[in-house]
Coordinates of C-alpha atoms in Angstrom, one line a residue:
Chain A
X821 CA -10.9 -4.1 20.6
X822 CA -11.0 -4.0 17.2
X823 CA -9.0 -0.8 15.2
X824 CA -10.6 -1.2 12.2
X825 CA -13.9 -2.9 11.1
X826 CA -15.7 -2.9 8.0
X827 CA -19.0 -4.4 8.1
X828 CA -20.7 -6.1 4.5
X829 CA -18.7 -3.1 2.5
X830 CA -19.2 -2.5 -1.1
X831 CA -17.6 -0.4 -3.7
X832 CA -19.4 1.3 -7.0
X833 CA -18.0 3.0 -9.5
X834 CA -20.3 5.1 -11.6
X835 CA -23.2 2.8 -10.3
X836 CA -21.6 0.2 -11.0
X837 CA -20.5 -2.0 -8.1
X838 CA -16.4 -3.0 -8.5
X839 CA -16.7 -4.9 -5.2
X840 CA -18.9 -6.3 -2.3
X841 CA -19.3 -8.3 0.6
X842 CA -16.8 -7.4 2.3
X843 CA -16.5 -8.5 6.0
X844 CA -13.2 -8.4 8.1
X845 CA -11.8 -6.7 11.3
X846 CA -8.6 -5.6 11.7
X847 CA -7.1 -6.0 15.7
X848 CA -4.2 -3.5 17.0
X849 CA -0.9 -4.8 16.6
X850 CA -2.0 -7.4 13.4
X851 CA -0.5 -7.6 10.0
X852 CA -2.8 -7.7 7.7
X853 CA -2.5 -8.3 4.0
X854 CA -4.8 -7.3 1.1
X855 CA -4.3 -9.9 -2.3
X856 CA -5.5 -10.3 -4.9
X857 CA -5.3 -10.1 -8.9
X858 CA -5.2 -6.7 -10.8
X859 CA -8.5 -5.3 -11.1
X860 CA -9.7 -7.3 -7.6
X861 CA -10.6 -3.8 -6.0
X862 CA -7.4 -3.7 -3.5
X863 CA -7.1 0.1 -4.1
X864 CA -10.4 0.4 -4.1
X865 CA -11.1 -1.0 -0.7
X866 CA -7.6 1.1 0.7
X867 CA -9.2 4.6 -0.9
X868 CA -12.3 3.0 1.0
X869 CA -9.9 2.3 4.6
X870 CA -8.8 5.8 3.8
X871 CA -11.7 7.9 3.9
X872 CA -11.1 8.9 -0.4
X873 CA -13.7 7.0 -1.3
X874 CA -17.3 6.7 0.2
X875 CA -18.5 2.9 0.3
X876 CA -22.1 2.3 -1.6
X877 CA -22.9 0.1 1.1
X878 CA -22.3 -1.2 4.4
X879 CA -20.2 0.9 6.6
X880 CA -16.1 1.2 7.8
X881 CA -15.6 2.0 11.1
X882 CA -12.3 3.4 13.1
X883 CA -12.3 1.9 16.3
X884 CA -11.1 3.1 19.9
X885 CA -8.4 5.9 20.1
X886 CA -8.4 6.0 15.9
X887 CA -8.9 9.3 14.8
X888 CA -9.1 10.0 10.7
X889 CA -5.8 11.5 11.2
X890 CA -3.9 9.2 12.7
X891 CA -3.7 7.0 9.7
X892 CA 0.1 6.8 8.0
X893 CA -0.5 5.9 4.8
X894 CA 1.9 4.9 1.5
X895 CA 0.7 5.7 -1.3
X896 CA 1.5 4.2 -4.7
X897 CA 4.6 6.6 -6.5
X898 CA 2.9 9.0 -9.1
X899 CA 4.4 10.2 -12.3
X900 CA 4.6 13.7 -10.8
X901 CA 6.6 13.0 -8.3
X902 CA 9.7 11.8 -10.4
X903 CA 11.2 15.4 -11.9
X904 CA 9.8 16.9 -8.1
X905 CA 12.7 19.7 -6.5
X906 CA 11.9 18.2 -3.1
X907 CA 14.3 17.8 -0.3
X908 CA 14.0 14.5 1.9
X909 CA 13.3 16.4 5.1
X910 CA 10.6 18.1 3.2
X911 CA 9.3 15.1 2.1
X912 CA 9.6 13.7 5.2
X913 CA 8.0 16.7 7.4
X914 CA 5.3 16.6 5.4
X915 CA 4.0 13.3 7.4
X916 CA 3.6 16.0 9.9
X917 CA 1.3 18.2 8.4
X918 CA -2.0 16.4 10.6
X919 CA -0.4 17.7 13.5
X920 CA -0.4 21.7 12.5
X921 CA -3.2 22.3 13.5
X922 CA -4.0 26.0 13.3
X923 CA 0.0 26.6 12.8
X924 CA 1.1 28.0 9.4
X925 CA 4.8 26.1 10.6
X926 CA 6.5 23.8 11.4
X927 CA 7.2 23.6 15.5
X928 CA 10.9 22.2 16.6
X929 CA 8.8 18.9 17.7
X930 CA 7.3 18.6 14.3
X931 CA 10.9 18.6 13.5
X932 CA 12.6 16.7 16.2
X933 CA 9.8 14.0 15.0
X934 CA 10.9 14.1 10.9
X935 CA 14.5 13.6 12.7
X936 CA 13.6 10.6 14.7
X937 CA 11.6 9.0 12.1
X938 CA 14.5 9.6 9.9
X939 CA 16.9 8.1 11.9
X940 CA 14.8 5.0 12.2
X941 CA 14.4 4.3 8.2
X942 CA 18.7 4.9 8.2
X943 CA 18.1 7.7 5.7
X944 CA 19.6 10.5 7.6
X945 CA 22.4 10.9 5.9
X946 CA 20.3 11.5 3.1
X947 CA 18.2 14.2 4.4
X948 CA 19.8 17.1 2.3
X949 CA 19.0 15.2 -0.7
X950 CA 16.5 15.4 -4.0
X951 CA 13.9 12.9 -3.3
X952 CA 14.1 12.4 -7.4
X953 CA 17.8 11.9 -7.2
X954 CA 17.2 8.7 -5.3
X955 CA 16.5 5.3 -6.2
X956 CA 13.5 3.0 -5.9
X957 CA 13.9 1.6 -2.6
X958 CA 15.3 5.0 -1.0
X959 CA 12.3 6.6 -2.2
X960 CA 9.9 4.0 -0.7
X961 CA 11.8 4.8 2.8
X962 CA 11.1 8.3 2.8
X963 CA 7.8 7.9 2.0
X964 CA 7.7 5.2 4.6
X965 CA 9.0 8.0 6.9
X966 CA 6.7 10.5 6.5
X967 CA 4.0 7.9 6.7
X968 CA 5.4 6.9 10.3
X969 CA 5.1 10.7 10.9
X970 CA 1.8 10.6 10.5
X971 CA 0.9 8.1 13.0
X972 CA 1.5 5.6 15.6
X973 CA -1.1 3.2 15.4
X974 CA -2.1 2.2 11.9
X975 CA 0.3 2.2 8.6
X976 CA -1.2 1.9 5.3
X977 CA 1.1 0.4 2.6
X978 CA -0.4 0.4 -1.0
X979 CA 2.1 -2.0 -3.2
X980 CA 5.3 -1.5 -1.5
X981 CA 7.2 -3.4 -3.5
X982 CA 6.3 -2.4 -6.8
X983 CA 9.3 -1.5 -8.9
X984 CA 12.3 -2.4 -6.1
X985 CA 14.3 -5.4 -7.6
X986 CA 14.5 -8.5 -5.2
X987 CA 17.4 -7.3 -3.2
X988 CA 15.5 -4.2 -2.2
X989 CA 12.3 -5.8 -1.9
X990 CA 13.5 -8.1 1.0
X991 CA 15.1 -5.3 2.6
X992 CA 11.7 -3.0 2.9
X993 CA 9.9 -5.6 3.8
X994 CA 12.8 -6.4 6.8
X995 CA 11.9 -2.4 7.4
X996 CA 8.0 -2.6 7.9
X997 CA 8.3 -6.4 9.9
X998 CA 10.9 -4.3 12.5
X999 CA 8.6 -1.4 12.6
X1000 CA 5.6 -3.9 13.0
X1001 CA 7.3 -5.7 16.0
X1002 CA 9.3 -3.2 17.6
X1003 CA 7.0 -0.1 17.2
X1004 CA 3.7 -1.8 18.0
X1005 CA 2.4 -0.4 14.6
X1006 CA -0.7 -2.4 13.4
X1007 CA 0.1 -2.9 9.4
X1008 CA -2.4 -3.1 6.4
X1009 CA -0.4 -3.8 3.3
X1010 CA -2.0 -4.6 -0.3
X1011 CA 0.1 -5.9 -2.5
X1012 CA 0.1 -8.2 -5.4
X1013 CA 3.3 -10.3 -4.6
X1014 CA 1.4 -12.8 -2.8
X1015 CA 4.4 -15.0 -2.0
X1016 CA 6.3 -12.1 0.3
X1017 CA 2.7 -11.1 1.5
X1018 CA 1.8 -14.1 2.7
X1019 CA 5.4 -14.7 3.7
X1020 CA 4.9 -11.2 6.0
X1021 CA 1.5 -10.9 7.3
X1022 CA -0.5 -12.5 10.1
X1023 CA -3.6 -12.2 8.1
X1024 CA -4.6 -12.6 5.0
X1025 CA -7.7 -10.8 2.7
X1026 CA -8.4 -12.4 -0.3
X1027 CA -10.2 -10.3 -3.1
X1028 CA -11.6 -11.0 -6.0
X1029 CA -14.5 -8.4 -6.7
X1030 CA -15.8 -10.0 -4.0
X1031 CA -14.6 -11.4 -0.1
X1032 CA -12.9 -14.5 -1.2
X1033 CA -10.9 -15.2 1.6
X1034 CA -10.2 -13.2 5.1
X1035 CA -9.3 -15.3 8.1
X1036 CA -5.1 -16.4 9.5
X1037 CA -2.3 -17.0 7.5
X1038 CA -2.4 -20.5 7.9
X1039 CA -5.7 -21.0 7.3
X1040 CA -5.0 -19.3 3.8
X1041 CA -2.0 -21.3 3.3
X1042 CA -4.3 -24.7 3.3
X1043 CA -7.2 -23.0 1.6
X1044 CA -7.8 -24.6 -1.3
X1045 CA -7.7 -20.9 -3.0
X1046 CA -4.7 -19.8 -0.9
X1047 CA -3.3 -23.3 -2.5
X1048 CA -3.7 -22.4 -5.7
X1049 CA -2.3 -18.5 -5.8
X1050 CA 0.5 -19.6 -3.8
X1051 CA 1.6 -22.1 -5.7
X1052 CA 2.0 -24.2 -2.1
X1053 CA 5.1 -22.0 -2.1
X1054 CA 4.4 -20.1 1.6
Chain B
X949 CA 20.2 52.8 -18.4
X950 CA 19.1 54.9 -15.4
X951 CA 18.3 57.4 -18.1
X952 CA 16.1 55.1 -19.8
X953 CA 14.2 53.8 -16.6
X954 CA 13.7 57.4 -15.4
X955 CA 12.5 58.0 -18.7
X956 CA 10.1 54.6 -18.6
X957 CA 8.5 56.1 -15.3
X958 CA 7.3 59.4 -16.3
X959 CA 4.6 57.8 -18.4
X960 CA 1.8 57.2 -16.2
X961 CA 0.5 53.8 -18.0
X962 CA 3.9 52.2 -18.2
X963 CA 3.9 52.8 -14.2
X964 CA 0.6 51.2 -14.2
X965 CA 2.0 48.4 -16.6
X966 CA 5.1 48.3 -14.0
X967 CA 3.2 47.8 -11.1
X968 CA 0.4 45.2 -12.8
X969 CA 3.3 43.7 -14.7
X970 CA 5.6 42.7 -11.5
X971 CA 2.8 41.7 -9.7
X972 CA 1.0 39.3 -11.8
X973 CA 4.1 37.6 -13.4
X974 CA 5.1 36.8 -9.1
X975 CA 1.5 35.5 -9.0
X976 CA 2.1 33.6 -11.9
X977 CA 5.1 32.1 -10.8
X978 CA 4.3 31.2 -7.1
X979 CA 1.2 29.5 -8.4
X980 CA 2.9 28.2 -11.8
X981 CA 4.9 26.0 -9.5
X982 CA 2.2 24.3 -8.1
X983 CA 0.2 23.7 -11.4
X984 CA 3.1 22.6 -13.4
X985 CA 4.3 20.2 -10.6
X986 CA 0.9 19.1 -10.4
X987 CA 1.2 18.5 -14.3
X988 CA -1.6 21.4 -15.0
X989 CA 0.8 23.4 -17.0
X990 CA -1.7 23.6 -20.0
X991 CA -4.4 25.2 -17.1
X992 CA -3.4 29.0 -18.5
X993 CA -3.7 28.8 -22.1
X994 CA -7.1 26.8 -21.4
X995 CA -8.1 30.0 -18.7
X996 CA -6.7 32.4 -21.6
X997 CA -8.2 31.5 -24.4
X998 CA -12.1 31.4 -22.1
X999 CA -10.7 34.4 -21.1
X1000 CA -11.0 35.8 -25.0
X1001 CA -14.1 34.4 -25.5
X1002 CA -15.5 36.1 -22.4
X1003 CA -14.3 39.6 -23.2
X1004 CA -15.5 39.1 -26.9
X1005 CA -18.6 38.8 -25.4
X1006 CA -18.7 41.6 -23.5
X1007 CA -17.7 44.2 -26.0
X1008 CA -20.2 42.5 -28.1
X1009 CA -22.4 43.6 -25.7
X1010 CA -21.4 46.4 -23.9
X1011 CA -20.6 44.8 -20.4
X1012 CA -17.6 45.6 -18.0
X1013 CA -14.7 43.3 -20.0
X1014 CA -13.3 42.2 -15.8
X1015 CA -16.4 42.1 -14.6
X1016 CA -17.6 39.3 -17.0
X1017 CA -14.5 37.5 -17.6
X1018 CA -13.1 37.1 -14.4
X1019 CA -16.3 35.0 -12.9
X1020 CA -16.2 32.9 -16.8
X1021 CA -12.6 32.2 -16.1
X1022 CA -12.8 31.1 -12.3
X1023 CA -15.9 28.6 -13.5
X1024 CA -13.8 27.3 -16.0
X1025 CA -10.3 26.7 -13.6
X1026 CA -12.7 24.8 -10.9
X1027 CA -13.3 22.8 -14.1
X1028 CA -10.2 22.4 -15.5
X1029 CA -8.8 21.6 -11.9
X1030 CA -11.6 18.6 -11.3
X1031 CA -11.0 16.7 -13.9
X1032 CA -8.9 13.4 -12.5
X1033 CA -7.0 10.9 -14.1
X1034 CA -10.5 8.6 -13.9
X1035 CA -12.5 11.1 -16.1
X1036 CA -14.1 10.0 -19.4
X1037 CA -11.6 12.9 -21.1
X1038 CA -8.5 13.3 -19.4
X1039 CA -6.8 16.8 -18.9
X1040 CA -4.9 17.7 -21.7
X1041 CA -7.8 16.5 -24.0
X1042 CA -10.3 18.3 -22.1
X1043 CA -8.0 21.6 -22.3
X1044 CA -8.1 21.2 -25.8
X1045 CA -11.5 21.5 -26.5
X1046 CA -11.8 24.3 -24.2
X1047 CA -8.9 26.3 -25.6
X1048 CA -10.3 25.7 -29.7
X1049 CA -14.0 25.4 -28.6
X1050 CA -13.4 29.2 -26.4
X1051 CA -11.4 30.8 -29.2
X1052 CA -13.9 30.0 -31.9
X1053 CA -16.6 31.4 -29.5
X1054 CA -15.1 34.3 -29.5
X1055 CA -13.9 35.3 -32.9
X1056 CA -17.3 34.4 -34.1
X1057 CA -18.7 36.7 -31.8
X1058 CA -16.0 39.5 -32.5
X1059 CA -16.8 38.5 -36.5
X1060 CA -20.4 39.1 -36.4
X1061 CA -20.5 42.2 -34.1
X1062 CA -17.7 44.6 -33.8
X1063 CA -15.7 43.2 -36.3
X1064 CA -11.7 42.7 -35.9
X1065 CA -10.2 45.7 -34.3
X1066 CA -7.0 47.4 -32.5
X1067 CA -8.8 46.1 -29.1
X1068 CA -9.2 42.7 -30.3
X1069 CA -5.6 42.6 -31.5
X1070 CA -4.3 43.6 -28.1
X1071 CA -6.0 40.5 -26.4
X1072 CA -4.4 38.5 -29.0
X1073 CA -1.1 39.5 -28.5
X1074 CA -1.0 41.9 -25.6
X1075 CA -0.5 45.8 -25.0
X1076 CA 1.3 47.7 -22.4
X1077 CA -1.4 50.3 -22.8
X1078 CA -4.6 48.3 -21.6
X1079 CA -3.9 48.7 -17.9
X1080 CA -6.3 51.3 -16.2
X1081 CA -6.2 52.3 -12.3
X1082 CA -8.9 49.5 -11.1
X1083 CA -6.2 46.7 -13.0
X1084 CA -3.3 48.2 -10.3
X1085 CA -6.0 47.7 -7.2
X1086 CA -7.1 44.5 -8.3
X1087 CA -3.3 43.4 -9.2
X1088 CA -2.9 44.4 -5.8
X1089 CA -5.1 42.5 -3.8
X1090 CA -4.9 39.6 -5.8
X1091 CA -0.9 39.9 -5.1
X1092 CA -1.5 40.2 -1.0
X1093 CA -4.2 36.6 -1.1
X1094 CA -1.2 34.9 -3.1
X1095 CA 1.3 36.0 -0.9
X1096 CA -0.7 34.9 3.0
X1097 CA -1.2 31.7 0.5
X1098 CA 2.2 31.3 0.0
X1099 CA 3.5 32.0 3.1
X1100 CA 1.0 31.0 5.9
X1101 CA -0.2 27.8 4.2
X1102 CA 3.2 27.1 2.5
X1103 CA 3.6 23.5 3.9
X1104 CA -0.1 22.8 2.7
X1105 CA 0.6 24.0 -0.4
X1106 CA 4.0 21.4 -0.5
X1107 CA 2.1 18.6 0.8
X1108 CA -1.0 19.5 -1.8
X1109 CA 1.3 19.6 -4.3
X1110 CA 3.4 16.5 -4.0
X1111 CA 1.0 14.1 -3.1
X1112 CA -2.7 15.3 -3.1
X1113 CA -3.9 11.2 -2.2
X1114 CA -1.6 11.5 0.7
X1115 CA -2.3 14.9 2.4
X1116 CA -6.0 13.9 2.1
X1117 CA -6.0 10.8 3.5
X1118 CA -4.2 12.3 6.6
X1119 CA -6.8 15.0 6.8
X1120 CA -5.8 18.4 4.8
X1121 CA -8.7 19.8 2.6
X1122 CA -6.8 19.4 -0.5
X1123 CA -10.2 20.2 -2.5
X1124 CA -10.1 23.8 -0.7
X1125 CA -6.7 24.4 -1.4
X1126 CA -7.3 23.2 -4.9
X1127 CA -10.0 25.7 -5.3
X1128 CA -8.1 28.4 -4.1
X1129 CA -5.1 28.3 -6.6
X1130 CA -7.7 27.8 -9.4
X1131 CA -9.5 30.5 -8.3
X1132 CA -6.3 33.0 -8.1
X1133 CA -5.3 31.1 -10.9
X1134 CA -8.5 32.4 -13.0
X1135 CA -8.1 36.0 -11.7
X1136 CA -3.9 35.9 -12.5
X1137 CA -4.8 35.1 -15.8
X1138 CA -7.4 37.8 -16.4
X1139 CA -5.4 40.3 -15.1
X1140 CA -2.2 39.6 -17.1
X1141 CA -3.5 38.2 -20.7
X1142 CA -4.6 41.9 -21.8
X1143 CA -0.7 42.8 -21.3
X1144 CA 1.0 39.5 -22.4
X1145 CA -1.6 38.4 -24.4
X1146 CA -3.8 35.7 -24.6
X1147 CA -1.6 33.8 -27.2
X1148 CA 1.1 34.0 -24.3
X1149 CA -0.1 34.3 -20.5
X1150 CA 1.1 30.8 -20.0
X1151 CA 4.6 31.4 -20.1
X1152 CA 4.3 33.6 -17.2
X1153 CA 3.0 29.9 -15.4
X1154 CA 5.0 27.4 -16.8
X1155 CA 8.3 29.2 -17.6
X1156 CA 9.7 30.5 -14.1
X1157 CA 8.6 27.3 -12.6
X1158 CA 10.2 25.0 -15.6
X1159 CA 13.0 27.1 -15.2
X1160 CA 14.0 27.0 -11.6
X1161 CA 13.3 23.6 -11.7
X1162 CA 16.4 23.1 -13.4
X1163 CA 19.0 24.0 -10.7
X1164 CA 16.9 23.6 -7.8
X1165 CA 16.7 20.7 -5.5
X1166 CA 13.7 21.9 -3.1
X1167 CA 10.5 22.9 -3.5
X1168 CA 11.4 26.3 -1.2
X1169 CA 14.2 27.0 -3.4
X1170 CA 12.1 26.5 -6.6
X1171 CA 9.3 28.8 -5.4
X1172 CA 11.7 31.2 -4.3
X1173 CA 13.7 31.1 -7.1
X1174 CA 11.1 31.2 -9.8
X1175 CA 9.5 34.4 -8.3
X1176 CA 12.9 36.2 -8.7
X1177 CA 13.5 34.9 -12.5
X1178 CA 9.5 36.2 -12.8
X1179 CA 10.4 39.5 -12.0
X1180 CA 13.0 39.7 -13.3
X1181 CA 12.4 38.6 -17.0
X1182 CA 9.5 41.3 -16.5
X1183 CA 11.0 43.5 -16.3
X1184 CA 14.0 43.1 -18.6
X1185 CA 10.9 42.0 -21.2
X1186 CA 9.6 45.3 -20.9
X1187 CA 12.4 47.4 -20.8
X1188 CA 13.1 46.2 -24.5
X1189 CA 9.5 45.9 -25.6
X1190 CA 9.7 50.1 -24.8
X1191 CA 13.1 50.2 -26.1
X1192 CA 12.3 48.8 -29.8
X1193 CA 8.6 49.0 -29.6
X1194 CA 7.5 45.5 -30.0
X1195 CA 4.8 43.7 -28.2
X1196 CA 5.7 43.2 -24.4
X1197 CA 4.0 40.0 -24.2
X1198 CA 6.5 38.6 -27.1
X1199 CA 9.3 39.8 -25.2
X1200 CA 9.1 39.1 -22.1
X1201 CA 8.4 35.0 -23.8
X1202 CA 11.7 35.7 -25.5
X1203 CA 13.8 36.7 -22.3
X1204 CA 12.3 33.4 -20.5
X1205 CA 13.2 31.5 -23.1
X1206 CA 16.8 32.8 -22.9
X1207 CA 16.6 32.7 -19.7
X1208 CA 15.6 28.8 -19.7
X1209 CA 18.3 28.0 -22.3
X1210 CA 20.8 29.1 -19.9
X1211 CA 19.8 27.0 -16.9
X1212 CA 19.1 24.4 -18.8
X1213 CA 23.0 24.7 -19.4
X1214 CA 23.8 25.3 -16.3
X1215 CA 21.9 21.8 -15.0
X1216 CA 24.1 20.3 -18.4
X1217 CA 27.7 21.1 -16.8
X1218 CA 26.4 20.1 -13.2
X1219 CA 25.8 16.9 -14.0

């Protein structure tokens, strides 16, 4: 039973086509990882995963149980959101807001829920805070909160790591391996720092414009491609 | 000072500039915050300045000024509002054009048919006298849809407004909510350029919001607290635009900016 599938998916921007070919299925409870260079079409193919972005060929499709709103997604920090007056919970609650419904508010469970996934990040003691007041890898959990508020099944992660210094980066990549294993959450992550990736994942997609690689994490890891972005380090 | 407020409220157009007046600048503010925080702050003086052009054009030819404007103005915020970081002109440079490319339309129109008069003055730079009984109905109703937009959908709004990629890809319409504040948007800017004045309607937008932003460390706090400093700035503006007889627009900019000076401070000997 597959969760995700995408099926000879290409992307077009303006006509013209950014990426193609690609083929891969993603299983419940995998860890998949998205790499490739800058410009390989990761974003593209997560707007794609998303629903933002309409493919211009070949079709995605959610599998059992998945419904559009059930995704938990984390996005990529914008500009905006660095002088934002936002309170963690309100950050956080806001994971909930595929589960209002017709309600203009919040209900306690919608609350209880922000709680719980607060608790499970360790950022509860920050929850009276200003999201900008915190720093890099803080932010990332809070947004990794209100992802997890916004599902159970599938978690989203576009470049996690970006812009947390090593320390950090270990740490939220300790965060999103417990929730992995210990929540049963299936994990698409695309990132550009192949050696934690690969270090993470289960499997591996490969991009460059194009499918170059999708298959197990060992397999990639004696590919003659996965070889050579390595660095033969994984 | 009671004297001078009792005084204030015998004229039957300053009542009507009162009531138009507090309403728009809350409008203003509620949907300031989102715009600036959303980095559209430039969205009003772009809406203002098609707003000139429109009513240029319809004195120039005898049409309803609200009647044509207001449709022009909502067209033009739907525009303003699509443009994305991926367009061939960003934003601020398509703003630009709008806000030179508009005004020119419009003083060449004014030039070649009325000619520059008292009434094009006052959409320049605002008059407490242009506000007429349909201006206090329409403020009205246009204050009731920002309010049940406020209120009802207020988490939307937060989740809209902090991260549009994420509230879409777990399934809110951001694209309706975006349409909705542009369209209020247009209308708030209609309705209060012929008082502030076209050269200043954005301050009622970006200043409140800018301003609360200071102090405040939530989003309800900011909304909340912008509305008041809004109002209140209003009304303060007014009361010496009556007082000394200078353009309300202008004064009201001037208590704001005060106003902003001193939380700006404030945030100063927090930190």
């Amino acid at each position: 039973m597959s969760l995700l599938t995408c099926q000879n998916v290409a992307f077009a921007y303006e006509g013209i086509t950014v990426l193609s070919g690609i083929d891969f299925e993603v299983h419940e409870g995998e860890y998949l990882c998205i790499v490739g260079e800058n410009g390989a079409g990761k974003s593209t193919l997560l707007k794609g995963i998303l629903g933002l972005k309409k493919p211009s060929a070949g079709q995605i499709l959610q599998g059992d149980g998945l419904k559009p709103d059930e995704i938990g997604y984390l996005p990529q920090q914008t500009a905006a959101q660095k002088d934002f007056p936002a309170s963690v919970t309100e950050v956080v609650e806001s994971g909930r807001l595929n589960a209002l419904g017709m309600k203009p508010f919040y209900s306690r469970m919608d609350k209880m829920d922000a709680e719980e996934k607060m608790e499970l990040l360790g950022i509860t003691d920050l929850k009276h805070h200003c999201y900008r007041d915190l720093s890099g890898g803080q932010q990332q959990r809070v947004l990794l909160a209100r992802a997890l508020c916004a599902t159970r099944k599938l978690l989203l992660l576009d470049e996690p790591v970006t812009g947390l210094d090593p320390v950090m980066t270990a740490e939220l990549y300790r965060v999103i391996r417990r929730l992995h294993e210990e929540q049963k959450i299936t994990v698409i992550m695309v990132s550009h720092d192949i050696q934690g990736a690969v270090a993470q994942a289960d499997h591996i997609l490969h991009l460059g414009s194009t499918q170059l690689f999708y298959g197990r994490k060992d397999a990639y890891v004696s590919s003659e491609i996965g070889q050579r972005f390595t660095g033969g380090a994984a | 000072m009671i004297d001078v407020l009792v005084k204030m409220l015998s004229y039957p157009f300053l009542v009507r500039a009162l009531i138009v007046g507090i309403m728009v600048s809350l409008c203003a503010s509620l949907l300031g915050a989102s715009l600036v925080l959303k980095r559209y702050s430039m969205i009003g003086d772009g809406l203002s300045h098609v707003g000139f052009a429109a009513l240029a054009v319809a004195y120039a030819m005898n049409l309803a000024p609200l009647s044509v404007s207001i449709p022009v103005c909502v067209i033009a915020a739907f525009f303003l509002l699509q443009i994305k970081e991926s367009s061939r002109i960003k934003g601020d440079a398509a703003t630009a054009l709008l806000c030179s490319g508009a005004l020119a339309i419009g003083v060449m129109t004014i030039s070649l048919t009325t000619g520059m008069n008292t009434d094009v003055c006052n959409y320049m730079f605002g008059s407490i006298l242009a506000m007429s009984q349909s201006d206090v109905i329409l403020s009205a109703w246009l204050c009731i849809a920002v309010l049940i937009l406020y209120i009802l959908f207020y988490h939307r709004i937060f989740g809209v407004t902090f991260d549009e990629n994420f509230a879409q890809a777990t399934g809110t319409r951001t694209q309706f909510y975006n349409m909705v504040i542009a369209f209020l948007t247009a209308i708030t800017v209609v309705l209060g350029m012929r008082m502030m004045g076209t050269l200043l309607i954005s301050s009622l937008i970006v200043f409140p919001a800018l301003t609360a932003m200071r102090v405040c460390r939530q989003f309800l706090t900011t909304i909340l607290l912008s509305a008041v400093l809004a109002v209140l700035s209003f009304l303060i503006g007014i009361t010496i635009s009556y007082l000394k007889s200078v353009p309300t627009g202008a004064c009201i900019v001037v208590v704001d900016i005060l106003l902003f000076l001193l939380f700006a401070g404030a945030e100063k000997v927090r930190n």
